[in-house]
Amino acid sequence: MKPSGRRVRSLFIIVGLSMLALAGCDDPKYMPVLSPQGPVARSEYYLILYSFIVMLLVVLGVFVIYFYVITKYRARPENKDYVPPEIEGNTKWETIWTVIPIIIVIALAIPTVAVTYKLVKPPKVEAATTAATGKSLTIDVIAEQWKWVFKYPAQNIETVNYVNIPAGVPVNFELTASGPINAFWVPALGGMEYAMPGMNLKLWLEADHPGTYQGRSGQYSGRGFAHMTFNVNAQTAADFAKWVQTTQQTAPKLTQQAQDQIQKPGLLSKPLTFSSTEPQ
Amino acid sequence: MNGFANWAVHFFMLDEGPLIWLSDFLIGCATIGIIVALTYFKLWKWLWDNWLTTVDHKKIGIMYLIAAVLMLFRGGTDGLLMRAQLSWPNLHFLNADHYDQIFTTHGTIMILFMAMPAIIGFFNVAVPLQIGCRDVAFPYLNAISFWLFFAAALLFNLSFVVGGSPDGGWTSYPPYVENVFDPGPGENYFLVALQITGIGTIATGVNFLITILRMRAPGMTMMRLPMFTWSVFITSIIIVFAFPVLTVALALLLIDRDFGSHFFTVTGGGMPMQYINLFWIWGHPEVYIVILPAFGIFSEVVSTFSHKRLFGYSAMVVSMIAIAILSFIVWVHHFFTMGAGPGVNSFFGVSTMAIAIPTGVKIFNWLFTMHKGRVEFTSAMLWAVGFIPNFLIGGLTGVMLAVPPADYQYHNSYFLIAHFHYVLIGGTVFGVFAAIYYWWPKMFGVLLDEKLGRWHFWMFMIGFNICFFPQFFLGFMGMQRRMYTYPAGYGWGIINLISTVGAVLMGVGFLIFVWNILWSARFGQRDTTGDPWDGRSLEWATTSPAPEYNFAIIPTVKGRDAWWLMKKTGESINGPKGVPFRPIHMPNNSGRPIIMSLFFFIAGGGFIFQWWVLAIIGLLGVLVTMAQRSFEYHDHHYIPVEEIEKTEAAAGRL
């Protein structure tokens, strides 16, 4: 039996199978986290990539020592009489492998803290794509059991289970929940944030280009949680302005009956649109 | 009458379909089988005298271990059911409610009713022997700890067929688990069972803390302790500080549910966030409670099978202390997405990364213990050697998760699931398997079969990697934990299928392990020396299994690796020849711990179903049994010298 040989082989099998599974998965739709479509997701992606590379170096370093030690010092019939020396420790080496991890942690901590602070501020607006709606857009998000309600306070529009945003404009999602905690997550545009009752958490997201990105709940909230998906439709500034205008003119007002239907635990068969945010 | 029948059908969940009927049938068969077998072979008295009333740490350890293996089977079955459900898009093998209950029981059982009893089992099996004493500081309390765990585990498992299992996840976040959203007894089972086992665990922490501080053999200074005992010492301190927080969190939530208070509700000024903080102030140290003893086990195993002293003993101790301290200041990393602000998130992110430093020191010290050694790949050693790369992957993805902005993308995704299974299986479960192969001869006087052991290791280790490695990618693809199904078109199906195949291989590995136990019990090599591995610490100085009193004469320790030193200088464990034996003072067996736990069980049932009469009867019973103990004057006996001489002569030590 040769453990090292088998280990390497099993590693190859695993990696091979995973590669096979991922073949043809380079479409951004399959790997939203690794193909960011906005500035927020992009800065998170760079951190993921950076930390992965650093960790990969650590893995490679440790694996070299590991395989060297377990093959070279393996008990064999030839070395039956070998009596290992009694070694207490070695201050020089122990210092080295304490200092190296400290340096690695510092190297990781600096960009981490920088980006953590950066993400609470709106992403920088690119002048060329600034939409007519102004510098940014605020949308209130309420997690119901089990649907997502989006209120546009400035536009007096409410949508359920889909949200339209202008591309190239930072959008400030203000998250809350009427009951159980959910997490608002659009992986292609950026990481998640909790939607909690009695709280109002902010999440900045921005889409680079027009397109449809899927969002879902990231926090279990009961029976219908797996179905809490929604589409984020990023539109050009002109299209978005047109959509706002049409909706304000043609969509029905939010009625008490519709409001009750939304708040009752359950799923909806299709997305809804209203031209008011408070029941009339 | 009709009303009662309807109630009973619902209560025993007969309206829930074939899965429950099958479970009822199997539970019935097992129960009847056990009763018939015990009666037929006239074993009731033997069971009561030798096991159910025992206060012997070695037997309590074995009972913990049996329970842990049974719970590994239960939790593993839950895992396989989940993997079956997720193996392809749009499956409806389980509905949402059943899936939600199963992932909740899987997590809860694996952490609290599998990992905890497994490591506490080895506290019991090894620590008193390693420090050269005859039992733990409080043997009677030790029995109470075990029976409280047992009653809690029974209660928790009963939920599957009586009244319904909890479905709020093992983290059980309010407000979802409040009565408004999650009515019924299920969540109460979670709260009450954890509360009962938590009391037992706190007692265990106190017990081993005092044992290690006060019961060491002469000459066994703190810096001569075997590394496993050191890890138990530090773990006990973490238990004593962390578990009371869980007690508080569970009690407040139970008061919300049973008596309508508003600690964590949405209305009435409740604050769900507070529970989440309390839960993780316990929850993060908890993962170190289950990993530090595994580190201790690996230290023993690596040093024994490299036939070399543990490299960097002091650094190992210091790094464990550092990990223990850091474990209390990282809990917010479980909810970076709860909007605590960049300052808080940065602090907890960096403090989490800092844990990698002492952990890295430990990894290098194990590698350098093998360096220049003569490394024997026995089954126990395979688990220790397999642990290093697997745990490394788990640990380093943990560092990746500690980066808050990156965590916003990983949070609750399958990336996280893969990470914590790499640390908990690659660390704790591998550690427990290593310990089982390593200490099995000490517990039972029989060695587990090496060939079957290798099959067990390779099957389980390869299956584990096939199961969990692909899940890192599922996380990047946007798959979240706790989804009972998913539509086609995301590309998740094939990866989930691979993962399920891996889970099945792990199941096969487990079956090989069970077969190994059965085969070795019948045909396995007997351990006649008491020291089959050429061991280094004092547990290998006694017979396998150790006599009731462990050591006829308490040994005097002259250095680290006490037994290794004695072997080198040719000393006997009983000291110089001619030292006379003296009668040995031992605690009496007692049936009260198991009776007390029965009252806890009854009270638990009362709090779960809100039958207050039952709750009051149970609590009164607990108080009465506690009071009775205060009036027990004959709680010890002496083992006479003749009996000691007979035992020692049989062991060849006279």
PDB file of N, CA, C and O in Angstrom, chain A residues 1 7 14 30 59 66 69 73-75 79 82 84 86 88 94 97 112 117 185 187 191-194 196 214 216 218-220 223 227, chain B residues 97 100 167 307 309 312 315 337-339 343 372 374-375 377 385 396 408-409 411-412 454 461 465 477 480 483-484 490 536 560 564:
ATOM      1  N   MET A   1       0.848  -1.211   0.000  1.00  0.00           N
ATOM      2  CA  MET A   1       0.000   0.000   0.000  1.00  0.00           C
ATOM      3  C   MET A   1       0.873   1.248   0.000  1.00  0.00           C
ATOM      4  O   MET A   1       1.813   1.361   0.759  1.00  0.00           O
ATOM      5  N   ARG A   7      -3.127   8.998  -2.441  1.00  0.00           N
ATOM      6  CA  ARG A   7      -3.670  10.325  -2.144  1.00  0.00           C
ATOM      7  C   ARG A   7      -3.635  11.197  -3.385  1.00  0.00           C
ATOM      8  O   ARG A   7      -4.600  11.836  -3.736  1.00  0.00           O
ATOM      9  N   ILE A  14     -10.675  13.593  -8.011  1.00  0.00           N
ATOM     10  CA  ILE A  14     -11.624  14.594  -7.536  1.00  0.00           C
ATOM     11  C   ILE A  14     -11.590  15.836  -8.417  1.00  0.00           C
ATOM     12  O   ILE A  14     -12.610  16.323  -8.897  1.00  0.00           O
ATOM     13  N   TYR A  30     -23.769  30.756 -15.134  1.00  0.00           N
ATOM     14  CA  TYR A  30     -23.537  29.604 -14.263  1.00  0.00           C
ATOM     15  C   TYR A  30     -22.690  29.950 -13.038  1.00  0.00           C
ATOM     16  O   TYR A  30     -22.824  29.347 -12.003  1.00  0.00           O
ATOM     17  N   VAL A  59      -1.218  26.351   0.704  1.00  0.00           N
ATOM     18  CA  VAL A  59      -1.499  24.929   0.485  1.00  0.00           C
ATOM     19  C   VAL A  59      -0.306  24.263  -0.188  1.00  0.00           C
ATOM     20  O   VAL A  59       0.166  23.212   0.258  1.00  0.00           O
ATOM     21  N   TYR A  66       4.661  18.242   3.580  1.00  0.00           N
ATOM     22  CA  TYR A  66       3.843  17.091   3.981  1.00  0.00           C
ATOM     23  C   TYR A  66       4.263  15.825   3.223  1.00  0.00           C
ATOM     24  O   TYR A  66       4.586  14.804   3.822  1.00  0.00           O
ATOM     25  N   VAL A  69       7.792  14.664   4.067  1.00  0.00           N
ATOM     26  CA  VAL A  69       7.927  14.018   5.372  1.00  0.00           C
ATOM     27  C   VAL A  69       7.329  12.616   5.355  1.00  0.00           C
ATOM     28  O   VAL A  69       7.943  11.666   5.830  1.00  0.00           O
ATOM     29  N   TYR A  73      10.180   9.622   5.647  1.00  0.00           N
ATOM     30  CA  TYR A  73      10.337   9.041   6.993  1.00  0.00           C
ATOM     31  C   TYR A  73       9.365   7.917   7.277  1.00  0.00           C
ATOM     32  O   TYR A  73       9.082   7.591   8.410  1.00  0.00           O
ATOM     33  N   ARG A  74       8.832   7.327   6.215  1.00  0.00           N
ATOM     34  CA  ARG A  74       7.930   6.215   6.327  1.00  0.00           C
ATOM     35  C   ARG A  74       8.669   4.997   6.874  1.00  0.00           C
ATOM     36  O   ARG A  74       9.813   4.742   6.499  1.00  0.00           O
ATOM     37  N   ALA A  75       8.000   4.262   7.773  1.00  0.00           N
ATOM     38  CA  ALA A  75       8.628   3.056   8.315  1.00  0.00           C
ATOM     39  C   ALA A  75       8.699   1.999   7.211  1.00  0.00           C
ATOM     40  O   ALA A  75       7.715   1.731   6.542  1.00  0.00           O
ATOM     41  N   ASN A  79      14.452   0.216   7.451  1.00  0.00           N
ATOM     42  CA  ASN A  79      14.851   1.123   8.530  1.00  0.00           C
ATOM     43  C   ASN A  79      14.296   0.681   9.884  1.00  0.00           C
ATOM     44  O   ASN A  79      14.023   1.480  10.750  1.00  0.00           O
ATOM     45  N   TYR A  82      16.218   1.795  12.911  1.00  0.00           N
ATOM     46  CA  TYR A  82      16.432   3.234  13.076  1.00  0.00           C
ATOM     47  C   TYR A  82      15.694   3.740  14.313  1.00  0.00           C
ATOM     48  O   TYR A  82      14.504   3.518  14.470  1.00  0.00           O
ATOM     49  N   PRO A  84      14.462   6.952  16.114  1.00  0.00           N
ATOM     50  CA  PRO A  84      14.326   8.398  15.900  1.00  0.00           C
ATOM     51  C   PRO A  84      14.909   9.182  17.062  1.00  0.00           C
ATOM     52  O   PRO A  84      14.792   8.775  18.219  1.00  0.00           O
ATOM     53  N   GLU A  86      15.240  12.076  19.873  1.00  0.00           N
ATOM     54  CA  GLU A  86      14.253  12.804  20.692  1.00  0.00           C
ATOM     55  C   GLU A  86      14.510  14.295  20.548  1.00  0.00           C
ATOM     56  O   GLU A  86      15.487  14.816  21.072  1.00  0.00           O
ATOM     57  N   GLU A  88      13.202  18.123  21.145  1.00  0.00           N
ATOM     58  CA  GLU A  88      12.253  18.936  21.929  1.00  0.00           C
ATOM     59  C   GLU A  88      11.509  19.922  21.049  1.00  0.00           C
ATOM     60  O   GLU A  88      10.325  20.162  21.197  1.00  0.00           O
ATOM     61  N   GLU A  94      10.528  27.303  14.674  1.00  0.00           N
ATOM     62  CA  GLU A  94       9.208  27.641  15.209  1.00  0.00           C
ATOM     63  C   GLU A  94       8.925  29.131  15.061  1.00  0.00           C
ATOM     64  O   GLU A  94       7.790  29.528  14.812  1.00  0.00           O
ATOM     65  N   TRP A  97       7.875  29.709  11.366  1.00  0.00           N
ATOM     66  CA  TRP A  97       6.494  29.395  10.971  1.00  0.00           C
ATOM     67  C   TRP A  97       5.441  30.055  11.856  1.00  0.00           C
ATOM     68  O   TRP A  97       4.263  29.801  11.715  1.00  0.00           O
ATOM     69  N   THR A 112      -8.598  43.751   2.984  1.00  0.00           N
ATOM     70  CA  THR A 112      -9.900  43.385   3.547  1.00  0.00           C
ATOM     71  C   THR A 112     -10.559  44.588   4.215  1.00  0.00           C
ATOM     72  O   THR A 112     -11.720  44.908   3.939  1.00  0.00           O
ATOM     73  N   TYR A 117     -14.600  48.977   4.249  1.00  0.00           N
ATOM     74  CA  TYR A 117     -15.030  50.377   4.402  1.00  0.00           C
ATOM     75  C   TYR A 117     -15.579  50.932   3.095  1.00  0.00           C
ATOM     76  O   TYR A 117     -16.540  51.703   3.088  1.00  0.00           O
ATOM     77  N   TRP A 185     -29.887  38.706  -1.959  1.00  0.00           N
ATOM     78  CA  TRP A 185     -28.657  38.324  -2.650  1.00  0.00           C
ATOM     79  C   TRP A 185     -28.831  38.318  -4.151  1.00  0.00           C
ATOM     80  O   TRP A 185     -29.678  37.591  -4.665  1.00  0.00           O
ATOM     81  N   PRO A 187     -26.105  37.536  -6.721  1.00  0.00           N
ATOM     82  CA  PRO A 187     -24.685  37.193  -6.794  1.00  0.00           C
ATOM     83  C   PRO A 187     -23.927  37.901  -7.924  1.00  0.00           C
ATOM     84  O   PRO A 187     -22.767  38.262  -7.736  1.00  0.00           O
ATOM     85  N   GLY A 191     -22.547  40.927  -3.032  1.00  0.00           N
ATOM     86  CA  GLY A 191     -22.848  40.028  -1.919  1.00  0.00           C
ATOM     87  C   GLY A 191     -24.141  40.378  -1.212  1.00  0.00           C
ATOM     88  O   GLY A 191     -24.797  41.360  -1.533  1.00  0.00           O
ATOM     89  N   MET A 192     -24.491  39.550  -0.227  1.00  0.00           N
ATOM     90  CA  MET A 192     -25.824  39.687   0.382  1.00  0.00           C
ATOM     91  C   MET A 192     -25.802  40.519   1.658  1.00  0.00           C
ATOM     92  O   MET A 192     -24.767  40.854   2.219  1.00  0.00           O
ATOM     93  N   GLU A 193     -27.008  40.863   2.086  1.00  0.00           N
ATOM     94  CA  GLU A 193     -27.214  41.556   3.350  1.00  0.00           C
ATOM     95  C   GLU A 193     -28.545  41.052   3.905  1.00  0.00           C
ATOM     96  O   GLU A 193     -29.460  40.736   3.132  1.00  0.00           O
ATOM     97  N   TYR A 194     -28.643  40.981   5.250  1.00  0.00           N
ATOM     98  CA  TYR A 194     -29.880  40.470   5.842  1.00  0.00           C
ATOM     99  C   TYR A 194     -31.023  41.469   5.697  1.00  0.00           C
ATOM    100  O   TYR A 194     -30.813  42.682   5.800  1.00  0.00           O
ATOM    101  N   MET A 196     -34.070  42.168   7.923  1.00  0.00           N
ATOM    102  CA  MET A 196     -34.508  41.765   9.266  1.00  0.00           C
ATOM    103  C   MET A 196     -35.659  42.627   9.741  1.00  0.00           C
ATOM    104  O   MET A 196     -35.687  43.821   9.455  1.00  0.00           O
ATOM    105  N   GLN A 214     -30.227  37.197 -11.728  1.00  0.00           N
ATOM    106  CA  GLN A 214     -31.139  36.551 -10.788  1.00  0.00           C
ATOM    107  C   GLN A 214     -30.746  36.805  -9.344  1.00  0.00           C
ATOM    108  O   GLN A 214     -29.564  36.806  -8.991  1.00  0.00           O
ATOM    109  N   ARG A 216     -31.885  35.916  -5.082  1.00  0.00           N
ATOM    110  CA  ARG A 216     -32.612  34.943  -4.263  1.00  0.00           C
ATOM    111  C   ARG A 216     -32.420  35.284  -2.799  1.00  0.00           C
ATOM    112  O   ARG A 216     -31.626  36.155  -2.450  1.00  0.00           O
ATOM    113  N   GLY A 218     -30.951  34.423   0.787  1.00  0.00           N
ATOM    114  CA  GLY A 218     -29.804  33.682   1.280  1.00  0.00           C
ATOM    115  C   GLY A 218     -29.981  33.180   2.704  1.00  0.00           C
ATOM    116  O   GLY A 218     -29.057  32.629   3.284  1.00  0.00           O
ATOM    117  N   GLN A 219     -31.128  33.402   3.284  1.00  0.00           N
ATOM    118  CA  GLN A 219     -31.320  32.962   4.672  1.00  0.00           C
ATOM    119  C   GLN A 219     -32.640  32.217   4.784  1.00  0.00           C
ATOM    120  O   GLN A 219     -33.696  32.759   4.463  1.00  0.00           O
ATOM    121  N   TYR A 220     -32.551  30.985   5.277  1.00  0.00           N
ATOM    122  CA  TYR A 220     -33.729  30.122   5.413  1.00  0.00           C
ATOM    123  C   TYR A 220     -34.815  30.809   6.235  1.00  0.00           C
ATOM    124  O   TYR A 220     -34.560  31.365   7.298  1.00  0.00           O
ATOM    125  N   ARG A 223     -40.891  27.142   4.851  1.00  0.00           N
ATOM    126  CA  ARG A 223     -41.293  26.230   3.788  1.00  0.00           C
ATOM    127  C   ARG A 223     -41.010  26.738   2.365  1.00  0.00           C
ATOM    128  O   ARG A 223     -40.516  26.004   1.530  1.00  0.00           O
ATOM    129  N   HIS A 227     -38.049  28.986  -2.955  1.00  0.00           N
ATOM    130  CA  HIS A 227     -38.667  29.599  -4.138  1.00  0.00           C
ATOM    131  C   HIS A 227     -38.594  31.118  -4.115  1.00  0.00           C
ATOM    132  O   HIS A 227     -39.226  31.776  -4.931  1.00  0.00           O
TER     133      HIS A 227
ATOM    134  N   ASP B  97     -41.361  20.514   4.069  1.00  0.00           N
ATOM    135  CA  ASP B  97     -41.441  20.380   5.530  1.00  0.00           C
ATOM    136  C   ASP B  97     -40.513  19.279   6.028  1.00  0.00           C
ATOM    137  O   ASP B  97     -39.802  19.457   7.017  1.00  0.00           O
ATOM    138  N   ASP B 100     -36.870  20.352   5.681  1.00  0.00           N
ATOM    139  CA  ASP B 100     -36.501  21.347   6.691  1.00  0.00           C
ATOM    140  C   ASP B 100     -36.236  20.679   8.042  1.00  0.00           C
ATOM    141  O   ASP B 100     -35.329  21.062   8.781  1.00  0.00           O
ATOM    142  N   ASP B 167     -37.735  22.507  12.867  1.00  0.00           N
ATOM    143  CA  ASP B 167     -37.419  22.793  11.459  1.00  0.00           C
ATOM    144  C   ASP B 167     -36.807  24.181  11.287  1.00  0.00           C
ATOM    145  O   ASP B 167     -36.927  24.781  10.236  1.00  0.00           O
ATOM    146  N   HIS B 307       7.213   7.329  16.588  1.00  0.00           N
ATOM    147  CA  HIS B 307       8.160   6.858  17.595  1.00  0.00           C
ATOM    148  C   HIS B 307       9.119   7.966  17.988  1.00  0.00           C
ATOM    149  O   HIS B 307      10.329   7.784  18.061  1.00  0.00           O
ATOM    150  N   ARG B 309       9.322  11.984  20.172  1.00  0.00           N
ATOM    151  CA  ARG B 309       8.684  12.954  21.063  1.00  0.00           C
ATOM    152  C   ARG B 309       7.920  14.006  20.253  1.00  0.00           C
ATOM    153  O   ARG B 309       8.336  14.353  19.145  1.00  0.00           O
ATOM    154  N   GLY B 312       7.983  20.572  19.689  1.00  0.00           N
ATOM    155  CA  GLY B 312       7.498  21.883  20.126  1.00  0.00           C
ATOM    156  C   GLY B 312       6.350  21.827  21.118  1.00  0.00           C
ATOM    157  O   GLY B 312       5.319  22.469  20.936  1.00  0.00           O
ATOM    158  N   ALA B 315       5.126  25.197  22.427  1.00  0.00           N
ATOM    159  CA  ALA B 315       4.421  25.948  21.383  1.00  0.00           C
ATOM    160  C   ALA B 315       3.023  25.375  21.162  1.00  0.00           C
ATOM    161  O   ALA B 315       2.064  26.114  20.910  1.00  0.00           O
ATOM    162  N   THR B 337     -23.166  39.757   7.511  1.00  0.00           N
ATOM    163  CA  THR B 337     -24.219  40.314   6.659  1.00  0.00           C
ATOM    164  C   THR B 337     -25.362  40.899   7.482  1.00  0.00           C
ATOM    165  O   THR B 337     -26.434  41.151   6.957  1.00  0.00           O
ATOM    166  N   MET B 338     -25.145  41.095   8.794  1.00  0.00           N
ATOM    167  CA  MET B 338     -26.231  41.624   9.611  1.00  0.00           C
ATOM    168  C   MET B 338     -26.047  43.124   9.834  1.00  0.00           C
ATOM    169  O   MET B 338     -26.672  43.726  10.705  1.00  0.00           O
ATOM    170  N   GLY B 339     -25.185  43.754   9.041  1.00  0.00           N
ATOM    171  CA  GLY B 339     -25.098  45.204   9.026  1.00  0.00           C
ATOM    172  C   GLY B 339     -24.476  45.823  10.256  1.00  0.00           C
ATOM    173  O   GLY B 339     -24.888  46.878  10.705  1.00  0.00           O
ATOM    174  N   GLY B 343     -16.447  48.960  10.823  1.00  0.00           N
ATOM    175  CA  GLY B 343     -15.476  48.847  11.918  1.00  0.00           C
ATOM    176  C   GLY B 343     -15.585  47.495  12.599  1.00  0.00           C
ATOM    177  O   GLY B 343     -14.599  46.779  12.786  1.00  0.00           O
ATOM    178  N   LYS B 372      12.140  13.135  10.571  1.00  0.00           N
ATOM    179  CA  LYS B 372      13.182  12.349  11.238  1.00  0.00           C
ATOM    180  C   LYS B 372      12.618  11.257  12.152  1.00  0.00           C
ATOM    181  O   LYS B 372      13.330  10.710  12.977  1.00  0.00           O
ATOM    182  N   ARG B 374      10.093   7.577  12.508  1.00  0.00           N
ATOM    183  CA  ARG B 374       9.899   6.360  11.727  1.00  0.00           C
ATOM    184  C   ARG B 374       8.391   6.164  11.685  1.00  0.00           C
ATOM    185  O   ARG B 374       7.798   5.623  12.609  1.00  0.00           O
ATOM    186  N   VAL B 375       7.761   6.685  10.604  1.00  0.00           N
ATOM    187  CA  VAL B 375       6.315   6.863  10.586  1.00  0.00           C
ATOM    188  C   VAL B 375       5.617   5.567  10.174  1.00  0.00           C
ATOM    189  O   VAL B 375       5.772   5.098   9.051  1.00  0.00           O
ATOM    190  N   PHE B 377       2.296   3.619   9.276  1.00  0.00           N
ATOM    191  CA  PHE B 377       0.941   3.958   8.828  1.00  0.00           C
ATOM    192  C   PHE B 377      -0.079   2.926   9.316  1.00  0.00           C
ATOM    193  O   PHE B 377      -0.624   2.164   8.534  1.00  0.00           O
ATOM    194  N   VAL B 385      -2.754  11.369   9.493  1.00  0.00           N
ATOM    195  CA  VAL B 385      -2.060  11.877   8.308  1.00  0.00           C
ATOM    196  C   VAL B 385      -3.078  12.422   7.303  1.00  0.00           C
ATOM    197  O   VAL B 385      -2.840  13.435   6.647  1.00  0.00           O
ATOM    198  N   LEU B 396      -8.104  26.926   5.524  1.00  0.00           N
ATOM    199  CA  LEU B 396      -7.766  28.039   4.637  1.00  0.00           C
ATOM    200  C   LEU B 396      -9.011  28.614   3.968  1.00  0.00           C
ATOM    201  O   LEU B 396      -9.090  29.830   3.748  1.00  0.00           O
ATOM    202  N   TYR B 408     -19.733  38.271   2.073  1.00  0.00           N
ATOM    203  CA  TYR B 408     -21.065  38.668   1.594  1.00  0.00           C
ATOM    204  C   TYR B 408     -21.490  37.765   0.431  1.00  0.00           C
ATOM    205  O   TYR B 408     -22.678  37.540   0.224  1.00  0.00           O
ATOM    206  N   GLN B 409     -20.504  37.285  -0.342  1.00  0.00           N
ATOM    207  CA  GLN B 409     -20.838  36.381  -1.450  1.00  0.00           C
ATOM    208  C   GLN B 409     -20.906  34.910  -1.022  1.00  0.00           C
ATOM    209  O   GLN B 409     -21.646  34.133  -1.608  1.00  0.00           O
ATOM    210  N   HIS B 411     -21.675  33.796   2.128  1.00  0.00           N
ATOM    211  CA  HIS B 411     -22.519  33.548   3.303  1.00  0.00           C
ATOM    212  C   HIS B 411     -23.672  32.602   2.986  1.00  0.00           C
ATOM    213  O   HIS B 411     -24.396  32.795   2.014  1.00  0.00           O
ATOM    214  N   ASN B 412     -23.835  31.576   3.852  1.00  0.00           N
ATOM    215  CA  ASN B 412     -24.936  30.611   3.711  1.00  0.00           C
ATOM    216  C   ASN B 412     -24.935  29.832   2.412  1.00  0.00           C
ATOM    217  O   ASN B 412     -25.885  29.112   2.128  1.00  0.00           O
ATOM    218  N   ARG B 454      -7.939   0.106   7.019  1.00  0.00           N
ATOM    219  CA  ARG B 454      -7.469   0.846   5.839  1.00  0.00           C
ATOM    220  C   ARG B 454      -8.605   1.054   4.842  1.00  0.00           C
ATOM    221  O   ARG B 454      -8.767   2.136   4.272  1.00  0.00           O
ATOM    222  N   MET B 461     -12.494   8.623   3.314  1.00  0.00           N
ATOM    223  CA  MET B 461     -11.752   9.846   2.981  1.00  0.00           C
ATOM    224  C   MET B 461     -12.001  10.238   1.528  1.00  0.00           C
ATOM    225  O   MET B 461     -12.247  11.414   1.228  1.00  0.00           O
ATOM    226  N   ASN B 465     -14.186  13.592   0.165  1.00  0.00           N
ATOM    227  CA  ASN B 465     -13.721  14.615  -0.778  1.00  0.00           C
ATOM    228  C   ASN B 465     -14.620  14.721  -2.003  1.00  0.00           C
ATOM    229  O   ASN B 465     -14.859  15.819  -2.502  1.00  0.00           O
ATOM    230  N   MET B 477     -21.682  29.070  -7.751  1.00  0.00           N
ATOM    231  CA  MET B 477     -22.770  29.044  -8.721  1.00  0.00           C
ATOM    232  C   MET B 477     -24.077  29.562  -8.121  1.00  0.00           C
ATOM    233  O   MET B 477     -25.106  29.554  -8.792  1.00  0.00           O
ATOM    234  N   GLN B 480     -27.711  28.031  -2.380  1.00  0.00           N
ATOM    235  CA  GLN B 480     -27.760  28.328  -0.957  1.00  0.00           C
ATOM    236  C   GLN B 480     -28.049  27.078  -0.142  1.00  0.00           C
ATOM    237  O   GLN B 480     -28.699  26.156  -0.609  1.00  0.00           O
ATOM    238  N   MET B 483     -31.963  24.810   0.861  1.00  0.00           N
ATOM    239  CA  MET B 483     -32.957  24.786  -0.210  1.00  0.00           C
ATOM    240  C   MET B 483     -33.394  23.342  -0.381  1.00  0.00           C
ATOM    241  O   MET B 483     -32.563  22.479  -0.600  1.00  0.00           O
ATOM    242  N   TYR B 484     -34.695  23.084  -0.326  1.00  0.00           N
ATOM    243  CA  TYR B 484     -35.116  21.678  -0.398  1.00  0.00           C
ATOM    244  C   TYR B 484     -35.143  21.179  -1.829  1.00  0.00           C
ATOM    245  O   TYR B 484     -35.110  19.981  -2.066  1.00  0.00           O
ATOM    246  N   TYR B 490     -29.524  25.782 -13.953  1.00  0.00           N
ATOM    247  CA  TYR B 490     -28.433  26.507 -13.301  1.00  0.00           C
ATOM    248  C   TYR B 490     -27.106  25.757 -13.434  1.00  0.00           C
ATOM    249  O   TYR B 490     -26.081  26.244 -12.991  1.00  0.00           O
ATOM    250  N   ARG B 536       3.548   6.048  24.793  1.00  0.00           N
ATOM    251  CA  ARG B 536       4.416   6.957  25.533  1.00  0.00           C
ATOM    252  C   ARG B 536       3.793   7.452  26.837  1.00  0.00           C
ATOM    253  O   ARG B 536       4.500   7.893  27.727  1.00  0.00           O
ATOM    254  N   ARG B 560       8.129  14.256  30.879  1.00  0.00           N
ATOM    255  CA  ARG B 560       7.139  14.113  29.819  1.00  0.00           C
ATOM    256  C   ARG B 560       7.212  12.710  29.257  1.00  0.00           C
ATOM    257  O   ARG B 560       8.257  12.076  29.335  1.00  0.00           O
ATOM    258  N   TRP B 564       7.073   6.113  28.550  1.00  0.00           N
ATOM    259  CA  TRP B 564       8.242   5.937  27.680  1.00  0.00           C
ATOM    260  C   TRP B 564       9.522   5.978  28.514  1.00  0.00           C
ATOM    261  O   TRP B 564      10.394   5.129  28.357  1.00  0.00           O
TER     262      TRP B 564
END
